[in-house]
PDB file of C-alpha atoms in Angstrom:
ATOM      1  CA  UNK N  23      98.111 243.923  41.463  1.00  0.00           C
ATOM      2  CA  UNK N  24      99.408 244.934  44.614  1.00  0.00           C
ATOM      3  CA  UNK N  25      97.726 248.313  46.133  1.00  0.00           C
ATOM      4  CA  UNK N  26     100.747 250.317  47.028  1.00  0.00           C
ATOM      5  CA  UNK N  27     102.558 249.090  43.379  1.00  0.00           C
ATOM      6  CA  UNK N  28      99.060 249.871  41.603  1.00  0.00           C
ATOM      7  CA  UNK N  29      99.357 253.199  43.534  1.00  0.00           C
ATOM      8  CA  UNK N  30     102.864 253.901  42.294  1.00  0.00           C
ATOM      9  CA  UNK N  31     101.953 252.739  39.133  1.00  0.00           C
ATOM     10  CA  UNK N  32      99.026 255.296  38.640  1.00  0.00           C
ATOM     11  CA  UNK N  33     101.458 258.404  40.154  1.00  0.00           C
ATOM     12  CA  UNK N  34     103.704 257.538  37.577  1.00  0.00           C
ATOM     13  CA  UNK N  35     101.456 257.497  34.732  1.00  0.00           C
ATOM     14  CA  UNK N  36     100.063 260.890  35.726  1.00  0.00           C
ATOM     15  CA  UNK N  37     103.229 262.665  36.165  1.00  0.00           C
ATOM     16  CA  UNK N  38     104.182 260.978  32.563  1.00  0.00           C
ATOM     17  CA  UNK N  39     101.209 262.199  31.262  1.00  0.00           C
ATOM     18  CA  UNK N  40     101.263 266.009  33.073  1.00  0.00           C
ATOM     19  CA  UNK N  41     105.220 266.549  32.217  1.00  0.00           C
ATOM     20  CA  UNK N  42     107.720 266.394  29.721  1.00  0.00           C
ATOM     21  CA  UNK N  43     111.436 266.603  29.587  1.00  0.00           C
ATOM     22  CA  UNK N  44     112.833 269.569  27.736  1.00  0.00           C
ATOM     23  CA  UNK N  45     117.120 270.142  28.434  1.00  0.00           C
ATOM     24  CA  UNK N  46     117.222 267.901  30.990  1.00  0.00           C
ATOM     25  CA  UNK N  47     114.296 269.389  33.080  1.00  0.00           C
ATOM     26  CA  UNK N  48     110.502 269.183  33.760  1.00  0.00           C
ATOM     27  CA  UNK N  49     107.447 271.522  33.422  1.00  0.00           C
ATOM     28  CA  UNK N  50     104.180 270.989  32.717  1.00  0.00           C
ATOM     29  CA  UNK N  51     102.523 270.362  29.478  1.00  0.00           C
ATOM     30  CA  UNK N  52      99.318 273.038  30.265  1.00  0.00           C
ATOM     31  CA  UNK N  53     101.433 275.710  30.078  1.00  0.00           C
ATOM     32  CA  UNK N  54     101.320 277.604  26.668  1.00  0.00           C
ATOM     33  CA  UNK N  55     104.338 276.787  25.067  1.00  0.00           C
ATOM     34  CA  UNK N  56     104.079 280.306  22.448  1.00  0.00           C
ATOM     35  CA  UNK N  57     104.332 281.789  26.034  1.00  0.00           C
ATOM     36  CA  UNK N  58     106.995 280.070  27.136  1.00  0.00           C
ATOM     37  CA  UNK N  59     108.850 281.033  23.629  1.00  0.00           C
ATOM     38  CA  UNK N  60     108.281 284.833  24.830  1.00  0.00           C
ATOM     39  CA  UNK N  61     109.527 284.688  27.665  1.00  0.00           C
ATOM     40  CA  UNK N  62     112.754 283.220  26.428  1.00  0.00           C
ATOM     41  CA  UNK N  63     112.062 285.654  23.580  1.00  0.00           C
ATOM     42  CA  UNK N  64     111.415 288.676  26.925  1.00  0.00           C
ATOM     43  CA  UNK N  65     114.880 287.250  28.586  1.00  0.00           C
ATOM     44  CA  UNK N  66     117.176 287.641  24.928  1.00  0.00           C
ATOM     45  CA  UNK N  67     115.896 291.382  24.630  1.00  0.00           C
ATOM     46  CA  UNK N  68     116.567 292.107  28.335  1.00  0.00           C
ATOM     47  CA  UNK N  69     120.146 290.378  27.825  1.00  0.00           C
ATOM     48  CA  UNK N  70     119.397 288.716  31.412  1.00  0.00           C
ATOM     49  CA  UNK N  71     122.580 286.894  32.232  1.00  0.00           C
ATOM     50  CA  UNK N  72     120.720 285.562  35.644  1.00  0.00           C
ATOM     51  CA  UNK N  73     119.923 282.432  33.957  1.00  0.00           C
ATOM     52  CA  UNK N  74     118.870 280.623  37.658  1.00  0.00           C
ATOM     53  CA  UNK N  75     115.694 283.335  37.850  1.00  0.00           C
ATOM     54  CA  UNK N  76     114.483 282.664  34.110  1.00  0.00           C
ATOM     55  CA  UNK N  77     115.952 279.088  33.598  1.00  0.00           C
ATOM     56  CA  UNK N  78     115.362 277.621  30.330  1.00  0.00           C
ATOM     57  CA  UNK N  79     114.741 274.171  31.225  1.00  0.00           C
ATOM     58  CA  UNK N  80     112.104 274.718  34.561  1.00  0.00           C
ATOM     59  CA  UNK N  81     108.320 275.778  34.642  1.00  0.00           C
ATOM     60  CA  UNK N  82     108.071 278.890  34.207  1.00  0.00           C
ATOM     61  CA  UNK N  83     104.685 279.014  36.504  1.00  0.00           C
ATOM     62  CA  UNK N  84     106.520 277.383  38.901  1.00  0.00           C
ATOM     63  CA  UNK N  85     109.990 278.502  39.215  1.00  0.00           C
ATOM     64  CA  UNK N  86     110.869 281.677  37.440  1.00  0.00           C
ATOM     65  CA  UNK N  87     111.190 284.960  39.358  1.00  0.00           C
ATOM     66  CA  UNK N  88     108.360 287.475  39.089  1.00  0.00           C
ATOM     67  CA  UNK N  89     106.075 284.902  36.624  1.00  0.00           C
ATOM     68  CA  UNK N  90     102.513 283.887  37.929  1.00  0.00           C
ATOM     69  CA  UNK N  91     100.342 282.211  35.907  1.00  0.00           C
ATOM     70  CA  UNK N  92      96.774 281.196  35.944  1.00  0.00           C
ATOM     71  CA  UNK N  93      95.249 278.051  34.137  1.00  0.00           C
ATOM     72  CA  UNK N  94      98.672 277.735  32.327  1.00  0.00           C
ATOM     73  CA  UNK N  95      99.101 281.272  30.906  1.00  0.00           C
ATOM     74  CA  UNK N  96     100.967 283.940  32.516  1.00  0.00           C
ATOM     75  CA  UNK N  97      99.154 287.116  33.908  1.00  0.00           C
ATOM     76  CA  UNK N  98     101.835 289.007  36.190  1.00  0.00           C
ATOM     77  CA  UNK N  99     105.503 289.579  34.925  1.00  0.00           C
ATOM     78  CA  UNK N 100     107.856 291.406  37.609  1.00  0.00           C
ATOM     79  CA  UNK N 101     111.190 291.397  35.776  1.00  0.00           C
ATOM     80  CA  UNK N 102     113.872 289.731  37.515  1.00  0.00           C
ATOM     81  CA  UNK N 103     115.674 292.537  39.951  1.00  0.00           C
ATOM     82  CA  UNK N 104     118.635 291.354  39.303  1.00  0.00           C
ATOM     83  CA  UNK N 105     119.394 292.743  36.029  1.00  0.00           C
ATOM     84  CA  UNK N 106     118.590 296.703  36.949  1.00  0.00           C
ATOM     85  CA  UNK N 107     120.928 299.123  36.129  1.00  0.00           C
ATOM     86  CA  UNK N 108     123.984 298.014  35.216  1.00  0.00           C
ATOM     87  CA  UNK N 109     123.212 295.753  33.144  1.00  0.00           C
ATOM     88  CA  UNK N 110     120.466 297.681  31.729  1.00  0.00           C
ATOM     89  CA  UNK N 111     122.748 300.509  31.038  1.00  0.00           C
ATOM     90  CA  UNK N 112     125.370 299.105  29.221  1.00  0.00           C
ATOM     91  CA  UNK N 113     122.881 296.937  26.819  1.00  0.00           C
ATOM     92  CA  UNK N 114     121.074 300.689  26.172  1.00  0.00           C
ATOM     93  CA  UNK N 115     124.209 302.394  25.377  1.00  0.00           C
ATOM     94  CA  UNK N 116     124.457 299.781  22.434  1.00  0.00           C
ATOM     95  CA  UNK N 117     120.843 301.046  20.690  1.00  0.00           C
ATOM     96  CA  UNK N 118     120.747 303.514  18.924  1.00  0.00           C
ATOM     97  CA  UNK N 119     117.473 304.113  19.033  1.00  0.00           C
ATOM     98  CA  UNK N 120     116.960 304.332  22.580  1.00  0.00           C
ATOM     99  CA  UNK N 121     113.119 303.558  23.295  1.00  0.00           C
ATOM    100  CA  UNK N 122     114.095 300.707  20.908  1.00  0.00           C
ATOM    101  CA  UNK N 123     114.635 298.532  23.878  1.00  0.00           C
ATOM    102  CA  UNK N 124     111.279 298.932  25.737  1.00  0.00           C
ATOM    103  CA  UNK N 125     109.241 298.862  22.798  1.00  0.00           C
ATOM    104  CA  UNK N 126     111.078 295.286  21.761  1.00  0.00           C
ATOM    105  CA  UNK N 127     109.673 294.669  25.157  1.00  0.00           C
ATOM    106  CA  UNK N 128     105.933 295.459  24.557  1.00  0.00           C
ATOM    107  CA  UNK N 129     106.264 293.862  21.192  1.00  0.00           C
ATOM    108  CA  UNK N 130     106.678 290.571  23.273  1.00  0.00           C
ATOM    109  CA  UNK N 131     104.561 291.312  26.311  1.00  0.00           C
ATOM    110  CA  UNK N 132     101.157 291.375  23.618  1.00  0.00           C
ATOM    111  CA  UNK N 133     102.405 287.688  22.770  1.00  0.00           C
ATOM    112  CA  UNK N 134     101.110 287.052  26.297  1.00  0.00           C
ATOM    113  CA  UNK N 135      97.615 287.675  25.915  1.00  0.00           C
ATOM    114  CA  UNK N 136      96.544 287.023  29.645  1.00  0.00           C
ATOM    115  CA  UNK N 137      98.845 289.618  30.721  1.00  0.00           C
ATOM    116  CA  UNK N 138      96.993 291.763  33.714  1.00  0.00           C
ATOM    117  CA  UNK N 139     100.061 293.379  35.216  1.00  0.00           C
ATOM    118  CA  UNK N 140     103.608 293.756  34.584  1.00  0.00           C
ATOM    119  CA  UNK N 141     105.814 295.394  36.764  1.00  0.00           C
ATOM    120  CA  UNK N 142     109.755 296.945  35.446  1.00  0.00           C
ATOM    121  CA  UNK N 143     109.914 299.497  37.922  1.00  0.00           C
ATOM    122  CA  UNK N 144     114.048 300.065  38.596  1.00  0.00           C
ATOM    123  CA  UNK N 145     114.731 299.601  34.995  1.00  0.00           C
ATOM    124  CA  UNK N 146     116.551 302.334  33.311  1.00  0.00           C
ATOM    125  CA  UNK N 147     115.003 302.191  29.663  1.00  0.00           C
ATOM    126  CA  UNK N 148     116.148 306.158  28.906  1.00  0.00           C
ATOM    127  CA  UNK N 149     113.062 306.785  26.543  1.00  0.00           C
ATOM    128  CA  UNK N 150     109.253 308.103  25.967  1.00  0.00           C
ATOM    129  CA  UNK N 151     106.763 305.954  26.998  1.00  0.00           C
ATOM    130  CA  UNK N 152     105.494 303.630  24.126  1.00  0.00           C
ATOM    131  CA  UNK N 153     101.876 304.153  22.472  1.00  0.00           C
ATOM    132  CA  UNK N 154     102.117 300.447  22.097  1.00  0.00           C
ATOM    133  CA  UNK N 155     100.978 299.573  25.833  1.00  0.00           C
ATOM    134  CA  UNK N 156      98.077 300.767  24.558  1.00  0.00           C
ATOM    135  CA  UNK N 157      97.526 297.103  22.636  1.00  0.00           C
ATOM    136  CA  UNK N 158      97.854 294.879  26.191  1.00  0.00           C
ATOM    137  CA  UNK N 159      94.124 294.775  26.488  1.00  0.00           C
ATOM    138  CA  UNK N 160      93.956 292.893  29.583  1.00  0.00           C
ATOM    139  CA  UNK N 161      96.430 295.468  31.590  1.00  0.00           C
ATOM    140  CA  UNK N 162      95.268 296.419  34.759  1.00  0.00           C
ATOM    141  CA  UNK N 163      98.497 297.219  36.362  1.00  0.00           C
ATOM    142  CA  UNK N 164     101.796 299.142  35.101  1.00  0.00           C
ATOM    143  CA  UNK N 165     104.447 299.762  37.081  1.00  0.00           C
ATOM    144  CA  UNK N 166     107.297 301.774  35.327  1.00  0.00           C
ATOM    145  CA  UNK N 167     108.704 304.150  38.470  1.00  0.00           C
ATOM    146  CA  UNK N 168     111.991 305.322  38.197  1.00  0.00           C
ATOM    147  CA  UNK N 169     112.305 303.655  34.252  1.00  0.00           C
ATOM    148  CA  UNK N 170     113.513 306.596  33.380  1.00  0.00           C
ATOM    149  CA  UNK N 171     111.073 307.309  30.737  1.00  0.00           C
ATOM    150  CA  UNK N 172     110.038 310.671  29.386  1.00  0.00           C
ATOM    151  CA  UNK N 173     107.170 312.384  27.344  1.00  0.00           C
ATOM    152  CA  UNK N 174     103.798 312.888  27.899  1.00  0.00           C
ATOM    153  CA  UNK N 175     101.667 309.530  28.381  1.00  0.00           C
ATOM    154  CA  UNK N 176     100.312 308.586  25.113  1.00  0.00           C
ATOM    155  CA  UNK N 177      96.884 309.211  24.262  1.00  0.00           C
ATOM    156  CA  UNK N 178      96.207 305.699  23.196  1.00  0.00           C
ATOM    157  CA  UNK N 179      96.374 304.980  27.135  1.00  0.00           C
ATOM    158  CA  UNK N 180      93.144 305.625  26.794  1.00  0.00           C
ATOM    159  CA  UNK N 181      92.464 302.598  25.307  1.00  0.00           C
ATOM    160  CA  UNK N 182      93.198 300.542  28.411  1.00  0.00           C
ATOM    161  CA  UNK N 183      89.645 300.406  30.270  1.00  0.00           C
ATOM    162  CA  UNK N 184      90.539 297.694  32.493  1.00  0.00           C
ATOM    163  CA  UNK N 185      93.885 299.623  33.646  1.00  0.00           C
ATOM    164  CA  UNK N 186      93.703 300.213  37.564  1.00  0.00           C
ATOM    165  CA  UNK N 187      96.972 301.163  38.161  1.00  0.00           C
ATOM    166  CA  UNK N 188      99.716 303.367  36.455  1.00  0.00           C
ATOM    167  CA  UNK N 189     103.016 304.090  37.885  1.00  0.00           C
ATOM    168  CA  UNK N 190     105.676 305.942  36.034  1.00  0.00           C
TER     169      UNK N 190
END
């Protein structure tokens, strides 16, 4: 066989083998896939209508806002900026239970176990700061300023050793 069409041949074959098409996009097969099903999962309880900076059908390691990932499993989460206040607001005024929101949140972060930082600072989630942090083992950086959160920090903080940085 021809070198350049043995060449193209073998590209092919790898990108086959290292993607796979899911609605009509691409990303890559060593991402977790329960990961990628929270972050969808992160994006439904945040109500973020910015589909083009958490889009369904891309690589989430590759081209969502705010995700980085590390041997296909994601350890820093920024939330997308544009969904702050506004948004935010309105979708809180429909809880009743108003920490109900943020601790949805947590509930989904611990299905990311490689999870070293995540940063919602700007996000108005009008509560007290969940105990349930406390279970993101791997947290070494929180970023919460102006969340509008209230309370004392929970004692089960405690349980983060590896936490560096706390921002509230």
């Amino acid at each position: 066989m021809d070198s350049p069409v043995w060449l193209a041949f073998l590209v092919l074959c790898f990108f086959t083998v290292r993607c796979h098409s899911r609605e009509g996009g691409h990303f890559q097969l060593d991402f977790d896939y329960a990961e990628f099903q929270s972050l969808l999962e992160l994006r439904e309880h945040l109500q973020i209508e910015a589909f083009d900076v958490w889009p369904s059908n891309l690589d989430p390691c590759d081209q969502w806002y705010g995700v980085v990932c590390k041997e296909g499993h994601v350890i820093f989460l920024t939330l997308p900026p544009q969904i702050h206040a506004t948004q935010h607001r309105e979708a809180n005024s429909l809880l009743s239970n108003e920490s109900f929101l943020l601790d949805s949140v947590v509930s989904t972060l611990m299905k990311l176990p490689f999870l070293r930082s995540f940063n919602a600072s700007g996000f108005m989630f009008h509560g007290p700061i969940p105990s349930t942090f406390s279970k993101l083992k791997r947290l070494e950086v929180l970023d919460l300023t102006s969340a509008s959160l209230y309370g004392t920090i929970p004692l089960t903080f405690g349980d983060l050793s590896g936490l560096k940085f706390l921002s509230l």
